[in-house]
Tab-separated table of C-alpha atoms and ligand atoms in Angstrom:
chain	number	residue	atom	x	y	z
A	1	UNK	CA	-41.612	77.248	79.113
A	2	UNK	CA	-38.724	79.793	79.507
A	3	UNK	CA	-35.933	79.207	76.926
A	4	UNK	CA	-33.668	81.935	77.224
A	5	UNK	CA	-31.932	83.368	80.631
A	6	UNK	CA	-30.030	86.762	80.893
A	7	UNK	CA	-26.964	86.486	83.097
A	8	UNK	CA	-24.298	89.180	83.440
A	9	UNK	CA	-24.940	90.686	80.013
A	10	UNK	CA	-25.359	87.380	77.663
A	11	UNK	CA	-27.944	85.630	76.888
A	12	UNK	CA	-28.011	81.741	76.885
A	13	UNK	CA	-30.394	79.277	75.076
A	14	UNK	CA	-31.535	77.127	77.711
A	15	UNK	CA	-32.587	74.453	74.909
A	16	UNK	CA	-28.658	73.770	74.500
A	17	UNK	CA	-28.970	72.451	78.098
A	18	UNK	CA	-31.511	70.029	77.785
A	19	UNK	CA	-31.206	66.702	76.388
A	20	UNK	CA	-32.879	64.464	73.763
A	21	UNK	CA	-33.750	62.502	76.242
A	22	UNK	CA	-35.584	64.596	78.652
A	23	UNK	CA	-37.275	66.515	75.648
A	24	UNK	CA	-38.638	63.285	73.842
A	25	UNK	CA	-39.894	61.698	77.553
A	26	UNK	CA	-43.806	62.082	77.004
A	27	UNK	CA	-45.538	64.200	80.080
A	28	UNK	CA	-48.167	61.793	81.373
A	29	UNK	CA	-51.758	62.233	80.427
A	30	UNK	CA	-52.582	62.031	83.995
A	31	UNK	CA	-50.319	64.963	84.761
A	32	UNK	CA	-52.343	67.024	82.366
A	33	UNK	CA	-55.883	66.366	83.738
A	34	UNK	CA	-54.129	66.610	87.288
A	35	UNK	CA	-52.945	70.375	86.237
A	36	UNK	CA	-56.236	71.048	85.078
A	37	UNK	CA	-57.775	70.322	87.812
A	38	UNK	CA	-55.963	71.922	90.323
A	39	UNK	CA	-57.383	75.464	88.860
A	40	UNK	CA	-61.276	74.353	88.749
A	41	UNK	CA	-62.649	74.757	92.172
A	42	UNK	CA	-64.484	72.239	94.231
A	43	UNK	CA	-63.485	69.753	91.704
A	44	UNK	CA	-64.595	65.804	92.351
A	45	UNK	CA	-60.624	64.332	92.127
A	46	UNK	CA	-61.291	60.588	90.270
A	47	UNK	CA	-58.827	60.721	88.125
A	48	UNK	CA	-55.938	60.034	91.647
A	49	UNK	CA	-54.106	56.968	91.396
A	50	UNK	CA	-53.404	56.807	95.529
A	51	UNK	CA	-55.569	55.622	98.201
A	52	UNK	CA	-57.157	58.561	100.116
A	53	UNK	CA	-56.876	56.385	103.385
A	54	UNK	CA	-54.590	57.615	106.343
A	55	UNK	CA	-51.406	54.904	106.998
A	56	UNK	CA	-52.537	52.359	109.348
A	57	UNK	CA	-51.545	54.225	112.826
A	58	UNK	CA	-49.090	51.497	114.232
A	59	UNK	CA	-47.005	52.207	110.807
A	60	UNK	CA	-47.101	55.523	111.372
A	61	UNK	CA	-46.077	54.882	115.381
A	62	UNK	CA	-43.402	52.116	114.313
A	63	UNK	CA	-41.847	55.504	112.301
A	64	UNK	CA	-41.719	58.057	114.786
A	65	UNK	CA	-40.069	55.499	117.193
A	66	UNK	CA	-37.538	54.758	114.473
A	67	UNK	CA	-37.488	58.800	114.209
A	68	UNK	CA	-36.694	59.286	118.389
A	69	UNK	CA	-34.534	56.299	118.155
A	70	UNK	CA	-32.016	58.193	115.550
A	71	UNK	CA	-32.726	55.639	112.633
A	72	UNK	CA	-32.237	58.705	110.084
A	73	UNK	CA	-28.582	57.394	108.476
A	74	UNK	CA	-28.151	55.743	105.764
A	75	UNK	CA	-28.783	51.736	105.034
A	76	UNK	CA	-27.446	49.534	102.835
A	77	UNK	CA	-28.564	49.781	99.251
A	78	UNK	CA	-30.167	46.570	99.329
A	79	UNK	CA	-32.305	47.784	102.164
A	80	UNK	CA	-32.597	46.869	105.737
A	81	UNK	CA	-31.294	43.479	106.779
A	82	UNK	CA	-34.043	42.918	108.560
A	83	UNK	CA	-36.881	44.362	106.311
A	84	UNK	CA	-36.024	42.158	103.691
A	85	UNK	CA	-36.112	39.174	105.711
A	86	UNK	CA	-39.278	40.047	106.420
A	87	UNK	CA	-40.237	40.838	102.956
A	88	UNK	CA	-38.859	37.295	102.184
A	89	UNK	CA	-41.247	35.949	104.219
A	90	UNK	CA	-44.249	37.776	102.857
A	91	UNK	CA	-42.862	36.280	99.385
A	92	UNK	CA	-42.781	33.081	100.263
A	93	UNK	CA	-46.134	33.011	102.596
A	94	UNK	CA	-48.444	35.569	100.196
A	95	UNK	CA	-46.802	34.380	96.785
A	96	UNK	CA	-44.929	30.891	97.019
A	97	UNK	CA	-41.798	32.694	96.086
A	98	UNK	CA	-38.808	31.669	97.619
A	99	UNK	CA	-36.345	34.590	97.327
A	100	UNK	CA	-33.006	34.631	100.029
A	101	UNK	CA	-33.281	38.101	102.217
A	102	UNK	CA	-29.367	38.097	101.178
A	103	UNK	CA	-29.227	37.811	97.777
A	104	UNK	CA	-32.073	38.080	95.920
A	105	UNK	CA	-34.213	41.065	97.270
A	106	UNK	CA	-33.529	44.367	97.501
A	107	UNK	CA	-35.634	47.706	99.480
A	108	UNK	CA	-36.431	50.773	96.897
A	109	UNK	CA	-37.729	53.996	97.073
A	110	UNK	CA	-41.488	52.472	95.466
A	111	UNK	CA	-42.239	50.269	92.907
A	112	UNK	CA	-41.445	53.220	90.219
A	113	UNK	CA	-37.838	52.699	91.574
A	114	UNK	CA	-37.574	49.137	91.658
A	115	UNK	CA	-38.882	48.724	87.964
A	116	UNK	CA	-36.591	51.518	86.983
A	117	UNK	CA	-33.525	49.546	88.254
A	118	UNK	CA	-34.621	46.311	86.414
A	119	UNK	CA	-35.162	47.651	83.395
A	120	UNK	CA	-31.750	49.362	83.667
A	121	UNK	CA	-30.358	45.962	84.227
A	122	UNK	CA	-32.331	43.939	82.000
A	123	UNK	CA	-32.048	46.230	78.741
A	124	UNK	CA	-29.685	47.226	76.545
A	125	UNK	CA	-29.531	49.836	74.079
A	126	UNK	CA	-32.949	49.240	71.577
A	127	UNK	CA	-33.995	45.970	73.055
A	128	UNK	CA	-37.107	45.465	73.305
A	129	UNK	CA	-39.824	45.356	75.803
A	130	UNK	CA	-43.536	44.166	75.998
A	131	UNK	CA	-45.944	46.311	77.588
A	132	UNK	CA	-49.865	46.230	78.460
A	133	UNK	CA	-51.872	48.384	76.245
A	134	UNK	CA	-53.699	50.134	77.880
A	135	UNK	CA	-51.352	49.963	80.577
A	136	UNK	CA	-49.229	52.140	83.704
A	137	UNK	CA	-47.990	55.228	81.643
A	138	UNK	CA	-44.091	54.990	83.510
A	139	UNK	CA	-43.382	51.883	81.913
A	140	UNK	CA	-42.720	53.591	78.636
A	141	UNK	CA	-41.097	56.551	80.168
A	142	UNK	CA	-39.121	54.086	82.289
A	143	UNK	CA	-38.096	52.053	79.039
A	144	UNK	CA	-37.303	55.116	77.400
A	145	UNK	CA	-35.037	56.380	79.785
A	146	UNK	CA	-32.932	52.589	79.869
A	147	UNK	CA	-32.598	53.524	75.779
A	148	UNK	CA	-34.611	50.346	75.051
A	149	UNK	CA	-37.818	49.844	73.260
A	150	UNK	CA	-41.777	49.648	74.606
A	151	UNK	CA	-43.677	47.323	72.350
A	152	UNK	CA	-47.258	47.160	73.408
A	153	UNK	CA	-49.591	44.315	73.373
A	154	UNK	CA	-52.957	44.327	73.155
A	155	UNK	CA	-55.470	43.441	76.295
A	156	UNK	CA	-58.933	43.903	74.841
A	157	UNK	CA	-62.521	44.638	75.966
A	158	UNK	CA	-63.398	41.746	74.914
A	159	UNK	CA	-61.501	39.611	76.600
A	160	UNK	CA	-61.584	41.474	79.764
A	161	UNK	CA	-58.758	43.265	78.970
A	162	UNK	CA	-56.521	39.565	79.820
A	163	UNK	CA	-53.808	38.949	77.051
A	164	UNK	CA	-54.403	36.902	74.574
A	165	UNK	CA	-51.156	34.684	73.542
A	166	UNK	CA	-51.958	34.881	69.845
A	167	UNK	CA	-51.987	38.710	69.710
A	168	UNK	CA	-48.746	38.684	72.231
A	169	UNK	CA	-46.480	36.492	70.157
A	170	UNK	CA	-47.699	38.517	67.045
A	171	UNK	CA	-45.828	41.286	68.632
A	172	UNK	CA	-42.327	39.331	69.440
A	173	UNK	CA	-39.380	40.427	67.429
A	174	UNK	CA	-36.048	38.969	67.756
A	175	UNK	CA	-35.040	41.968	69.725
A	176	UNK	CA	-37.148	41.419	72.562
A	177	UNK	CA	-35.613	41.131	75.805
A	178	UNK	CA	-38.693	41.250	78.387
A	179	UNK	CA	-42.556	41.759	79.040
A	180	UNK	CA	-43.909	43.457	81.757
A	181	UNK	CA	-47.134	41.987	83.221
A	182	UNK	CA	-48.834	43.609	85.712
A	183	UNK	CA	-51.642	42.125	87.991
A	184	UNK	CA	-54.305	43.584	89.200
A	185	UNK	CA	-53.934	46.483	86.213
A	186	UNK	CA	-53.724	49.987	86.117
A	187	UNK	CA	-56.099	51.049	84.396
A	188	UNK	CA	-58.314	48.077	84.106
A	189	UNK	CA	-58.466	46.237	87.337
A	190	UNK	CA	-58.184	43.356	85.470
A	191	UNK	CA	-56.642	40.114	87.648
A	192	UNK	CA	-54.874	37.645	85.490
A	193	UNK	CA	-55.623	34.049	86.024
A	194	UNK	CA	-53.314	30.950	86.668
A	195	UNK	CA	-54.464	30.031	82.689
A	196	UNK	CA	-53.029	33.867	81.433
A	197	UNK	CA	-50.031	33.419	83.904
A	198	UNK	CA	-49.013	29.651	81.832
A	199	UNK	CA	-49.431	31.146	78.464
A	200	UNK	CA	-47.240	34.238	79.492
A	201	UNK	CA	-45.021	32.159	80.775
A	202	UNK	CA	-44.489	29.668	78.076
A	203	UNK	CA	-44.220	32.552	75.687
A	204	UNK	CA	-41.224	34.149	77.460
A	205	UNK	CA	-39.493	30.047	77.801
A	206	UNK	CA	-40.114	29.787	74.294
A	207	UNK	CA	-38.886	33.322	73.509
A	208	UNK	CA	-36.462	33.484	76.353
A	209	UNK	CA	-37.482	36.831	77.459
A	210	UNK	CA	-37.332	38.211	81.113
A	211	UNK	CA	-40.511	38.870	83.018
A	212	UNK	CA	-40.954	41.597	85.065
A	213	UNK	CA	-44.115	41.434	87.255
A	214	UNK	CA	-45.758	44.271	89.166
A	215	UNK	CA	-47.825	42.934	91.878
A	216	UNK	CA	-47.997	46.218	93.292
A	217	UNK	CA	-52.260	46.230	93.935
A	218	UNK	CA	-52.176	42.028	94.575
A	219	UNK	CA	-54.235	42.870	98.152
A	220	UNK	CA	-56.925	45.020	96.329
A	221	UNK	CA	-58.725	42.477	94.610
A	222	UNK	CA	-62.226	41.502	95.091
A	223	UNK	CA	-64.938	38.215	94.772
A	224	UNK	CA	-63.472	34.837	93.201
A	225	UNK	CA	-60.389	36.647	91.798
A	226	UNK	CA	-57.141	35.632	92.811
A	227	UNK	CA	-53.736	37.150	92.855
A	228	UNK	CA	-51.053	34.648	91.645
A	229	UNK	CA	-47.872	35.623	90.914
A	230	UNK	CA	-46.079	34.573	87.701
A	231	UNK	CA	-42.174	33.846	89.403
A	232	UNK	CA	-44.083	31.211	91.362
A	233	UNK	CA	-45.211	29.153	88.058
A	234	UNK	CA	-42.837	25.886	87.189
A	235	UNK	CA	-39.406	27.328	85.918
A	236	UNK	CA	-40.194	30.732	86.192
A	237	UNK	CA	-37.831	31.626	89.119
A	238	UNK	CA	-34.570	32.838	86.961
A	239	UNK	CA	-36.587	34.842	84.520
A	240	UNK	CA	-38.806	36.678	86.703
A	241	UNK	CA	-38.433	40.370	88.526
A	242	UNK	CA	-41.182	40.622	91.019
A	243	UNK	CA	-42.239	44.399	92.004
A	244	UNK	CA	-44.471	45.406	95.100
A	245	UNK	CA	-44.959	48.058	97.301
A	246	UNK	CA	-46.308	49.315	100.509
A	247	UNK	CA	-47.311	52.181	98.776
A	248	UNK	CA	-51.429	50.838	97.820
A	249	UNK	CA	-51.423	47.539	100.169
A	250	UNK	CA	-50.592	50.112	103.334
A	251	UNK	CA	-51.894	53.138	102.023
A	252	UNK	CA	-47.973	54.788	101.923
A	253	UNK	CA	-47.860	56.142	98.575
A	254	UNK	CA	-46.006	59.332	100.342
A	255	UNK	CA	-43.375	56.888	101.755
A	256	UNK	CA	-41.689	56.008	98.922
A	257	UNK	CA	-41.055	52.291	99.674
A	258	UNK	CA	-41.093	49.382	97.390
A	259	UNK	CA	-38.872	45.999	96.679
A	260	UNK	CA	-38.170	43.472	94.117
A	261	UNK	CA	-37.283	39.736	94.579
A	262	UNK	CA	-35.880	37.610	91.664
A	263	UNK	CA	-32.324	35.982	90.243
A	264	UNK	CA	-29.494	36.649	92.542
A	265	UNK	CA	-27.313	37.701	89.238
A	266	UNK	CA	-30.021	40.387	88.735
A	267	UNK	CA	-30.908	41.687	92.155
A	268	UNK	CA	-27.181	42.218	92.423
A	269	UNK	CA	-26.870	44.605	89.684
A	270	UNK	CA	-29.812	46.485	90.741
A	271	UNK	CA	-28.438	46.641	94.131
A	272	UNK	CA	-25.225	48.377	92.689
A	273	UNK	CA	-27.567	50.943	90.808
A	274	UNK	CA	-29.743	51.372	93.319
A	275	UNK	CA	-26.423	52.743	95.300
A	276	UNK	CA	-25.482	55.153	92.108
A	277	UNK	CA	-29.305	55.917	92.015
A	278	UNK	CA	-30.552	56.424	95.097
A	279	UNK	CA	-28.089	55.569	98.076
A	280	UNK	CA	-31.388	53.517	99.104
A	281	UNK	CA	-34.784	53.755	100.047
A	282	UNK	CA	-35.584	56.158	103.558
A	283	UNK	CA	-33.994	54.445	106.875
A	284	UNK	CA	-37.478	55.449	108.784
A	285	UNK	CA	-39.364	54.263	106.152
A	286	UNK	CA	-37.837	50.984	106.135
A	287	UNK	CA	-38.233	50.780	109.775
A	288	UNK	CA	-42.114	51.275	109.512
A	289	UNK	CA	-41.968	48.860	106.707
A	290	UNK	CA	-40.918	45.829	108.952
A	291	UNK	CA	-43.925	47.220	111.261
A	292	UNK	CA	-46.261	47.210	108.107
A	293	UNK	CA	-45.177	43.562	107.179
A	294	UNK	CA	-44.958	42.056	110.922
A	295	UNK	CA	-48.361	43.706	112.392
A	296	UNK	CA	-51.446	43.538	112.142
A	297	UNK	CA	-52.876	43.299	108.962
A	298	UNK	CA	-57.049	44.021	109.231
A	299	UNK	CA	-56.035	47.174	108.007
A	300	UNK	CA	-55.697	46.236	104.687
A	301	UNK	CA	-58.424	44.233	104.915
A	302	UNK	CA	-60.954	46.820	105.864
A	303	UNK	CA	-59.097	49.366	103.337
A	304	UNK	CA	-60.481	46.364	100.405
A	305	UNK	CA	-63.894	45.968	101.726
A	306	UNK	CA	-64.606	49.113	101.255
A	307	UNK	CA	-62.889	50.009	98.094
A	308	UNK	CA	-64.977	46.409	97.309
A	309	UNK	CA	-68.277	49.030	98.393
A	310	UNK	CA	-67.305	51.960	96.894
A	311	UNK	CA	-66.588	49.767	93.190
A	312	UNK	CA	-69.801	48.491	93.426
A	313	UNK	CA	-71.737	51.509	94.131
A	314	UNK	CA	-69.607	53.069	91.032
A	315	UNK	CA	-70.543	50.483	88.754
A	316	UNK	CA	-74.215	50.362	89.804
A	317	UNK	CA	-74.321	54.562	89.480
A	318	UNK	CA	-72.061	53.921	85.541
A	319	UNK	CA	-74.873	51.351	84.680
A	320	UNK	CA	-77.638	53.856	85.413
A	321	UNK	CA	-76.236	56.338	82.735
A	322	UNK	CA	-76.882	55.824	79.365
A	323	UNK	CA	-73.984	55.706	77.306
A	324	UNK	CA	-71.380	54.235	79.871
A	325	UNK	CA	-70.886	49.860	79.661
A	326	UNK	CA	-67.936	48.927	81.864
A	327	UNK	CA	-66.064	45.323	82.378
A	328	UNK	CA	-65.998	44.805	86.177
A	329	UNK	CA	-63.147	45.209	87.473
A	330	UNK	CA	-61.768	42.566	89.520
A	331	UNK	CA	-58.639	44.835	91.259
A	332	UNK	CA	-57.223	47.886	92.136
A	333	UNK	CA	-59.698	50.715	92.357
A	334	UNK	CA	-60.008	51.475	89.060
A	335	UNK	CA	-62.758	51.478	86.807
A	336	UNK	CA	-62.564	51.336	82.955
A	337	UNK	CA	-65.300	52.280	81.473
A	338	UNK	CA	-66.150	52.317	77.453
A	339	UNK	CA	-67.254	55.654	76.423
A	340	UNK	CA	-67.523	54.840	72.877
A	341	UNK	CA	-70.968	56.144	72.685
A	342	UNK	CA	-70.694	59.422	73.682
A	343	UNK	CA	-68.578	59.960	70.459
A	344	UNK	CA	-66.211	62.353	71.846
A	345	UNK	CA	-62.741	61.451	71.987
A	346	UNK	CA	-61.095	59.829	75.108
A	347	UNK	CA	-59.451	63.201	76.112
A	348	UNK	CA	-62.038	65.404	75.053
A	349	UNK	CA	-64.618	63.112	77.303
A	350	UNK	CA	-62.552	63.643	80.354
A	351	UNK	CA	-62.022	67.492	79.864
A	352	UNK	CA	-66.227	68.170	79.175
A	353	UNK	CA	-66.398	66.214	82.820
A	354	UNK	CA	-63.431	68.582	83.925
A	355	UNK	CA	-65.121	71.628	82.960
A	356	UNK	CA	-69.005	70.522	82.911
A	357	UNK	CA	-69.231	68.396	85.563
A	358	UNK	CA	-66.211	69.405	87.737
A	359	UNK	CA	-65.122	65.716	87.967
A	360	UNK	CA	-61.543	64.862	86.809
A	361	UNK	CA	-60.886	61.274	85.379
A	362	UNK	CA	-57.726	60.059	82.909
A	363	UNK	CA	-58.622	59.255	79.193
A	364	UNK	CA	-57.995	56.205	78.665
A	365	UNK	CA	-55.080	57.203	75.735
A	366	UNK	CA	-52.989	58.240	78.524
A	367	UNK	CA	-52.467	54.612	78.986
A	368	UNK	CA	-51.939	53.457	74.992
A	369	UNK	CA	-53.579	53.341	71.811
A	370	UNK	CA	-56.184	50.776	72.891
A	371	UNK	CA	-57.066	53.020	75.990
A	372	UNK	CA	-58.670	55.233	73.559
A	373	UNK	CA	-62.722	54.803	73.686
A	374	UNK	CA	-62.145	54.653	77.677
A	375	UNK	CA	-61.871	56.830	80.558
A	376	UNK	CA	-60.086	55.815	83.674
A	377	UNK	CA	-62.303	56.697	87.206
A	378	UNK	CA	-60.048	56.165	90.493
A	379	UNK	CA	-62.687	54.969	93.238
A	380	UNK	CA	-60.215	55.872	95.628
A	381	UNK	CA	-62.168	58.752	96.918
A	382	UNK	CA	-65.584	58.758	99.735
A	383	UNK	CA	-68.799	57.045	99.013
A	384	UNK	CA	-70.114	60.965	99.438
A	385	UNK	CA	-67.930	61.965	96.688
A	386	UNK	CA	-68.016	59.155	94.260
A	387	UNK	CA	-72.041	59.958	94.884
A	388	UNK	CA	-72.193	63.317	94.010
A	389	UNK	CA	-69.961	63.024	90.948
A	390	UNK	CA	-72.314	60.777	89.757
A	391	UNK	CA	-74.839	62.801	90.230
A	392	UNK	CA	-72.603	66.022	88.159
A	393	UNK	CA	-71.826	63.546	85.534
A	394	UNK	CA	-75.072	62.081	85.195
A	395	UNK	CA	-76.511	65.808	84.930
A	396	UNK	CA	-73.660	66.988	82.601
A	397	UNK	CA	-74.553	64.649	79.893
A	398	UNK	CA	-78.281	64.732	80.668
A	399	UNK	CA	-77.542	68.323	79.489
A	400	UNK	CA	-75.651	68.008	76.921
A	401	UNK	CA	-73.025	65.403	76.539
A	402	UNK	CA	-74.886	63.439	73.832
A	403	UNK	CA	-75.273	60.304	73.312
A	404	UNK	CA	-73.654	59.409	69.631
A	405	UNK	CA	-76.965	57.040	68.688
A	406	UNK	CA	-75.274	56.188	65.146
B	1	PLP	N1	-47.141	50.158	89.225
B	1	PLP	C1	-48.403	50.515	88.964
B	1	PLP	C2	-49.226	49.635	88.098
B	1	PLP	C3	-48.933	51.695	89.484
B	1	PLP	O1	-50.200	52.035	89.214
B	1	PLP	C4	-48.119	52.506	90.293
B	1	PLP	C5	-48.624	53.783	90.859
B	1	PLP	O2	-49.663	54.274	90.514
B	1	PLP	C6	-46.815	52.092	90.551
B	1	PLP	C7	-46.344	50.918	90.016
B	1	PLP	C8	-45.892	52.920	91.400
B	1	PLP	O3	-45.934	52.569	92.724
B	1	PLP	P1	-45.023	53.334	93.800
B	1	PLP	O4	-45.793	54.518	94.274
B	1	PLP	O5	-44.776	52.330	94.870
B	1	PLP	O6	-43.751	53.739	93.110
């Protein structure tokens, strides 16, 4: 890191530049692997949080129309009128949520963006906030940068990483404002069901805290689980955010395009920082949003089947290694599994398959205390490749990574 710049003559220290803030925001554990990685050659990537699939091509078409037909100004900072109609419907049809295109949506650049804006207008100065542990690094940093607090709550192995609502209100202080619950998780691909929705939602009535739900991988989800989401539940309406995304459902992580739906009186705040913010989201974007939302949609179900084929053969290749036990996940593409055995650290796990096996993957600390004794591996990546990091892996610690027996 350079500190000091020479200009005309004098010498300034850079440090005086930079603020608390930016120096005390943590750099993400997955950043670190990712930087890693980038220097080993003909590394296996599994530690990418994106799908490797191509946009659906009538997204991509509905954009370069938008593109010829000059739709490159700027749109409202709610979003495009008619997006968020559409988005509406998708609400009400996918979710049961009933949220008025007018009022109570608005269009932002991802879900990153979205959550940033309600947790800017949710939280004031050293409030409190719930999060998953282990959970999405950004909500911390995003909490962080709103000057309020992250309070994590356990999800445990042993429940299948699902909150438990003893262990949640143990971590409830007066100052809490919110929780954020997110279904299917990053890391765990856990799927909360209706019976974890109820008791997180009687614990914010009873505690009167906001909910803000990210629902951003509710189409990658596989078997009997279900994606429900939590605004939908009896009285929930005025206290929950809800946060999606094209950017897993459609494969448009690049695109920068997500939304939130929830209480008029908080949309319209987060409409009016969105402007400061952002302006709002990209015009052509938008425009192949509507396309995304309106078309066809076996897209997104071929995209699932064969994450759904990919998890499996992960999980069947995991079980054949000694060493590795993993909960199955139910979402995202995401596996989780416990590494306990190996008796390495979470971090130092992930860096001997970095530099013995030339596979990246995220410790599991990058996502919270209770990450650690976990490594995150993205199946996000071709059957070809998931294969023959197995096989590097399953070498690597034939050779050497041993087994902690004790
Ligand atoms: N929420 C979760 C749980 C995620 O894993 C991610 C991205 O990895 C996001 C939100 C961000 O989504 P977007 O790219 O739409 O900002």
């Amino acid at each position: 890191m350079i500190f000091y710049r020479f200009y005309q003559g004098s010498v300034v220290d850079m440090r005086s530049f930079v603020s608390e803030r930016a120096k005390e925001t943590p750099i993400s554990g997955i950043r670190v692997i990712f930087e890693k990685a980038q220097r080993v050659s003909d590394v296996i990537r599994l530690e990418v949080g994106e799908p490797d699939f191509d946009t659906p091509e009538h997204i991509r078409a509905a954009a370069v129309r938008a593109l010829n037909k000059g739709e490159t100004h700027y749109t409202s900072s709610a979003g495009v009128l008619e997006l968020r109609e559409e988005i509406s419907r998708k609400f009400r049809v996918d979710n049961s949520l009933e949220y008025d295109a007018k009022t109570q949506i608005v269009v932002s650049a991802g879900a990153v963006n979205s959550l940033n804006l309600a947790l800017m207008t949710i939280i004031d100065p050293g409030d409190e906030v719930l999060v998953p542990d282990p959970g999405w690094a950004n909500y911390e940093v995003l909490i962080g940068l709103a000057q309020g607090v992250p309070v994590r709550y356990p999800l445990r192995e042993r429940n299948s990483f699902k909150s438990d609502p003893e262990e949640l209100r143990g971590k409830i202080s007066p100052k809490a404002k919110a929780i954020i619950v997110c279904t299917p998780s990053n890391p765990t691909g856990s799927v909360l069901d209706i019976r974890h929705l109820q008791e997180i939602a009687s614990i914010a009535e009873e505690y009167d805290l906001m909910v803000i739900s990210d629902e951003v991988y509710e189409k990658i989800i596989y078997g009997n689980a279900v994606h429900q989401s939590i605004g939908a539940l009896p009285g929930m309406a005025n206290r929950v955010v809800t946060v999606n995304a094209f950017s897993k459902t459609y494969a448009m992580t690049g695109w920068r395009l997500g939304y939130a739906g929830g209480p008029s009186e908080v949309i319209s705040q987060m409409i009016k920082l969105n402007t400061g913010l952002n302006t709002c989201a990209s015009s052509i974007s938008q425009i192949a949003g509507i396309e995304a939302l309106r078309g066809p949609q076996d897209s997104v179900r071929q995209m699932r089947e064969e994450y759904l084929r990919r998890r499996d053969f992960l999980l069947e290749r995991l079980r054949q290694i000694p060493g590795f036990t993993c909960v199955v996940p139910e979402g995202a593409f995401y596996a989780f599994p416990n590494i306990q055995k190996f008796g390495l650290s979470s971090f130092d796990f992930a860096m001997a398959l970095l530099d013995r096996a030339k596979v990246s993957t995220v410790p599991g600390s990058a996502f919270g205390p209770l990450g650690e004794g976990y490594v995150r591996f993205s199946y996000a990546n071709s059957m070809e490749r998931i294969g023959k990091a197995m096989d590097r892996i399953q070498e690597a610690i034939r050779s050497g990574l041993k087994v902690n027996k004790a």
